[in-house]
């Protein structure tokens, strides 16, 4: 099980792989399942691999002790080989982040409780990142009483252009009902050049220290 907490200070990545079909997803998961435990890789805390429910994406929520440890991992020949193989069946968006806000209790990613997970990726001009963060870290009081809601965490993209929220729900129906509720206009709507992407997924494999 992986926990998402501000105080841990991990270097965090959303690795979003875009595949053509479920067959591509399977290739990626087969590759990752063949890796040794996370404690073999210096600095790796966990990799949390979510299968996209659309059959065309995989989201790896990766936690590292530091950027330096991650950079060392990327420089390894074996890593380069695996990445090259993965990119034959997918396209990769890599978003390095830091955790800046969580719901209470904080999100926990567990195979024993495979929650409906929504990853919301907001991209904006660097000068608008703080405005997006303010909007994304606001927790409306009624959220605690929303049926099916579990938890969330908000991440600041270290490139200055992204804010990413990972939200957990008991099921997709609860999330859809939440989307359909009457709501106030968002401050994000008034910003030029903002893009929002949503990924619906469920945890399938966790590579963590043992």
Short mmCIF file of C-alpha atoms in Angstrom, two decimals:
data_model
loop_
_atom_site.label_atom_id
_atom_site.label_comp_id
_atom_site.label_asym_id
_atom_site.label_seq_id
_atom_site.Cartn_x
_atom_site.Cartn_y
_atom_site.Cartn_z
CA UNK A 1 0.00 0.00 0.00
CA UNK A 2 1.20 3.51 -0.85
CA UNK A 3 0.25 6.69 1.01
CA UNK A 4 0.27 10.21 -0.41
CA UNK A 5 1.33 12.82 2.15
CA UNK A 6 2.75 16.32 1.88
CA UNK A 7 5.17 15.75 4.74
CA UNK A 8 6.97 12.87 3.01
CA UNK A 9 8.44 15.32 0.49
CA UNK A 10 8.83 12.71 -2.23
CA UNK A 11 9.79 13.54 -5.79
CA UNK A 12 6.64 12.38 -7.53
CA UNK A 13 5.86 11.59 -11.14
CA UNK A 14 2.72 11.01 -13.11
CA UNK A 15 3.87 8.79 -15.97
CA UNK A 16 0.89 8.61 -18.33
CA UNK A 17 1.24 6.04 -21.09
CA UNK A 18 -1.15 6.33 -24.05
CA UNK A 19 -1.74 3.03 -25.86
CA UNK A 20 -3.77 2.13 -28.94
CA UNK A 21 -5.77 -0.61 -27.24
CA UNK A 22 -5.89 -3.03 -24.26
CA UNK A 23 -3.22 -5.16 -25.92
CA UNK A 24 -0.78 -2.29 -25.45
CA UNK A 25 -1.78 -2.03 -21.82
CA UNK A 26 -1.04 -5.72 -21.36
CA UNK A 27 2.44 -5.37 -22.87
CA UNK A 28 3.25 -2.60 -20.39
CA UNK A 29 1.95 -4.49 -17.37
CA UNK A 30 3.78 -7.67 -18.37
CA UNK A 31 7.01 -5.66 -18.52
CA UNK A 32 6.50 -4.02 -15.13
CA UNK A 33 5.50 -7.22 -13.39
CA UNK A 34 8.85 -8.72 -14.40
CA UNK A 35 10.81 -6.07 -12.48
CA UNK A 36 12.43 -6.85 -9.10
CA UNK A 37 11.02 -5.34 -5.87
CA UNK A 38 11.41 -1.60 -5.41
CA UNK A 39 14.05 -1.97 -2.69
CA UNK A 40 16.47 -3.21 -5.36
CA UNK A 41 16.32 0.22 -7.02
CA UNK A 42 18.07 2.92 -4.94
CA UNK A 43 15.74 5.75 -4.02
CA UNK A 44 12.52 4.21 -5.38
CA UNK A 45 9.66 4.30 -2.88
CA UNK A 46 6.84 2.93 -5.00
CA UNK A 47 5.36 2.65 -8.45
CA UNK A 48 1.56 2.50 -8.56
CA UNK A 49 0.32 1.30 -11.93
CA UNK A 50 -3.29 2.12 -12.78
CA UNK A 51 -5.07 0.56 -15.75
CA UNK A 52 -7.06 3.11 -17.73
CA UNK A 53 -10.70 2.04 -17.93
CA UNK A 54 -10.80 3.31 -21.52
CA UNK A 55 -8.39 0.53 -22.52
CA UNK A 56 -5.96 3.09 -23.95
CA UNK A 57 -3.95 4.45 -21.03
CA UNK A 58 -1.86 3.47 -18.03
CA UNK A 59 -1.03 5.90 -15.22
CA UNK A 60 1.99 5.19 -13.06
CA UNK A 61 2.02 7.25 -9.88
CA UNK A 62 5.69 7.01 -8.92
CA UNK A 63 7.31 8.11 -5.66
CA UNK A 64 11.06 8.67 -5.33
CA UNK A 65 13.20 9.85 -2.43
CA UNK A 66 14.77 12.52 -4.63
CA UNK A 67 15.08 13.76 -8.18
CA UNK A 68 18.72 12.68 -8.14
CA UNK A 69 17.70 9.07 -7.47
CA UNK A 70 15.23 9.21 -10.34
CA UNK A 71 17.79 10.74 -12.71
CA UNK A 72 20.25 7.98 -11.82
CA UNK A 73 17.56 5.40 -12.60
CA UNK A 74 16.87 7.02 -15.98
CA UNK A 75 20.55 6.91 -16.90
CA UNK A 76 20.81 3.13 -16.45
CA UNK A 77 21.11 1.11 -19.64
CA UNK A 78 18.43 -1.34 -18.51
CA UNK A 79 16.01 1.51 -17.91
CA UNK A 80 16.67 2.94 -21.34
CA UNK A 81 16.01 -0.46 -22.89
CA UNK A 82 12.72 -0.95 -21.03
CA UNK A 83 11.59 2.56 -21.85
CA UNK A 84 12.37 2.06 -25.51
CA UNK A 85 10.35 -1.15 -25.49
CA UNK A 86 7.42 0.57 -23.76
CA UNK A 87 7.43 3.36 -26.31
CA UNK A 88 6.95 0.89 -29.14
CA UNK A 89 3.38 0.37 -27.90
CA UNK A 90 2.68 3.72 -26.24
CA UNK A 91 3.28 7.44 -26.04
CA UNK A 92 4.47 8.86 -22.70
CA UNK A 93 3.59 12.06 -20.87
CA UNK A 94 5.92 12.53 -17.91
CA UNK A 95 4.90 15.11 -15.28
CA UNK A 96 7.29 15.61 -12.32
CA UNK A 97 5.51 17.01 -9.28
CA UNK A 98 5.45 17.71 -5.58
CA UNK A 99 2.49 17.02 -3.30
CA UNK A 100 1.11 20.30 -1.97
CA UNK A 101 -2.30 19.38 -0.54
CA UNK A 102 -4.27 16.32 0.54
CA UNK A 103 -7.69 15.53 1.88
CA UNK A 104 -7.96 14.04 5.36
CA UNK A 105 -7.47 11.14 5.61
CA UNK A 106 -4.81 11.20 2.90
CA UNK A 107 -5.12 8.95 -0.17
CA UNK A 108 -3.94 5.39 0.17
CA UNK A 109 -3.40 3.23 -2.88
CA UNK A 110 -4.02 -0.44 -2.17
CA UNK A 111 -4.66 -3.58 -4.20
CA UNK A 112 -6.97 -4.69 -1.40
CA UNK A 113 -9.23 -1.73 -2.14
CA UNK A 114 -9.11 -0.94 -5.88
CA UNK A 115 -10.90 2.41 -5.94
CA UNK A 116 -12.20 4.30 -8.97
CA UNK A 117 -9.37 6.79 -9.52
CA UNK A 118 -9.64 10.06 -11.41
CA UNK A 119 -6.44 11.85 -12.44
CA UNK A 120 -7.14 15.44 -13.48
CA UNK A 121 -4.30 17.09 -15.40
CA UNK A 122 -4.57 20.87 -15.77
CA UNK A 123 -2.05 22.64 -17.97
CA UNK A 124 -1.73 26.42 -17.97
CA UNK A 125 0.75 29.20 -18.59
CA UNK A 126 3.36 29.36 -15.79
CA UNK A 127 2.02 32.72 -14.62
CA UNK A 128 -1.38 31.09 -14.03
CA UNK A 129 -0.20 28.06 -12.07
CA UNK A 130 -0.85 29.68 -8.68
CA UNK A 131 -4.41 30.57 -9.68
CA UNK A 132 -5.02 26.98 -10.78
CA UNK A 133 -3.51 25.67 -7.55
CA UNK A 134 -5.78 27.91 -5.49
CA UNK A 135 -8.82 26.55 -7.29
CA UNK A 136 -7.70 22.92 -7.14
CA UNK A 137 -6.79 22.98 -3.45
CA UNK A 138 -10.10 24.46 -2.34
CA UNK A 139 -12.13 21.76 -0.60
CA UNK A 140 -15.83 22.66 -0.51
CA UNK A 141 -17.41 21.82 2.87
CA UNK A 142 -20.03 19.57 1.28
CA UNK A 143 -17.34 17.28 -0.16
CA UNK A 144 -17.10 15.32 3.10
CA UNK A 145 -20.76 14.36 2.82
CA UNK A 146 -20.65 13.50 -0.88
CA UNK A 147 -21.70 9.85 -1.41
CA UNK A 148 -18.84 7.70 -2.63
CA UNK A 149 -16.08 10.24 -2.11
CA UNK A 150 -12.89 8.87 -0.51
CA UNK A 151 -9.89 11.22 -0.78
CA UNK A 152 -7.65 13.30 -3.04
CA UNK A 153 -4.20 14.85 -3.37
CA UNK A 154 -3.12 17.91 -5.36
CA UNK A 155 0.30 18.16 -6.99
CA UNK A 156 2.26 21.14 -8.28
CA UNK A 157 4.05 20.42 -11.54
CA UNK A 158 7.72 21.28 -11.21
CA UNK A 159 7.73 22.55 -14.80
CA UNK A 160 5.46 25.41 -13.71
CA UNK A 161 2.78 24.45 -16.22
CA UNK A 162 0.84 21.63 -14.56
CA UNK A 163 -1.41 21.02 -11.59
CA UNK A 164 -2.53 17.43 -11.13
CA UNK A 165 -5.20 16.08 -8.80
CA UNK A 166 -5.52 12.39 -7.98
CA UNK A 167 -9.01 11.73 -6.60
CA UNK A 168 -10.41 8.47 -5.27
CA UNK A 169 -14.05 7.37 -5.36
CA UNK A 170 -15.85 4.21 -4.32
CA UNK A 171 -17.24 3.80 -7.83
CA UNK A 172 -17.74 5.58 -11.13
CA UNK A 173 -21.45 6.16 -10.51
CA UNK A 174 -20.72 8.32 -7.46
CA UNK A 175 -18.23 10.39 -9.43
CA UNK A 176 -20.66 10.89 -12.31
CA UNK A 177 -23.37 12.01 -9.87
CA UNK A 178 -20.91 14.51 -8.39
CA UNK A 179 -20.15 15.91 -11.84
CA UNK A 180 -23.84 16.36 -12.58
CA UNK A 181 -24.55 18.45 -9.48
CA UNK A 182 -25.23 22.20 -9.82
CA UNK A 183 -21.96 24.06 -9.35
CA UNK A 184 -20.51 27.54 -9.30
CA UNK A 185 -18.32 28.79 -12.20
CA UNK A 186 -14.65 27.94 -11.80
CA UNK A 187 -11.91 30.56 -11.75
CA UNK A 188 -10.02 28.31 -14.15
CA UNK A 189 -12.68 28.90 -16.79
CA UNK A 190 -11.56 32.52 -17.12
CA UNK A 191 -7.93 31.70 -17.89
CA UNK A 192 -6.69 31.65 -21.47
CA UNK A 193 -4.92 28.62 -22.86
CA UNK A 194 -5.89 26.21 -20.08
CA UNK A 195 -6.35 22.54 -20.96
CA UNK A 196 -7.91 19.87 -18.74
CA UNK A 197 -7.58 16.11 -19.24
CA UNK A 198 -9.24 13.41 -17.14
CA UNK A 199 -8.05 9.82 -16.81
CA UNK A 200 -10.30 7.18 -15.25
CA UNK A 201 -8.45 4.17 -13.90
CA UNK A 202 -8.10 1.50 -11.24
CA UNK A 203 -4.96 0.26 -9.50
CA UNK A 204 -3.69 -3.04 -10.89
CA UNK A 205 -0.07 -3.41 -9.80
CA UNK A 206 2.11 -1.84 -7.10
CA UNK A 207 5.88 -2.08 -7.07
CA UNK A 208 7.02 -1.10 -3.59
CA UNK A 209 9.65 -1.76 -0.98
CA UNK A 210 9.38 -5.06 0.85
#
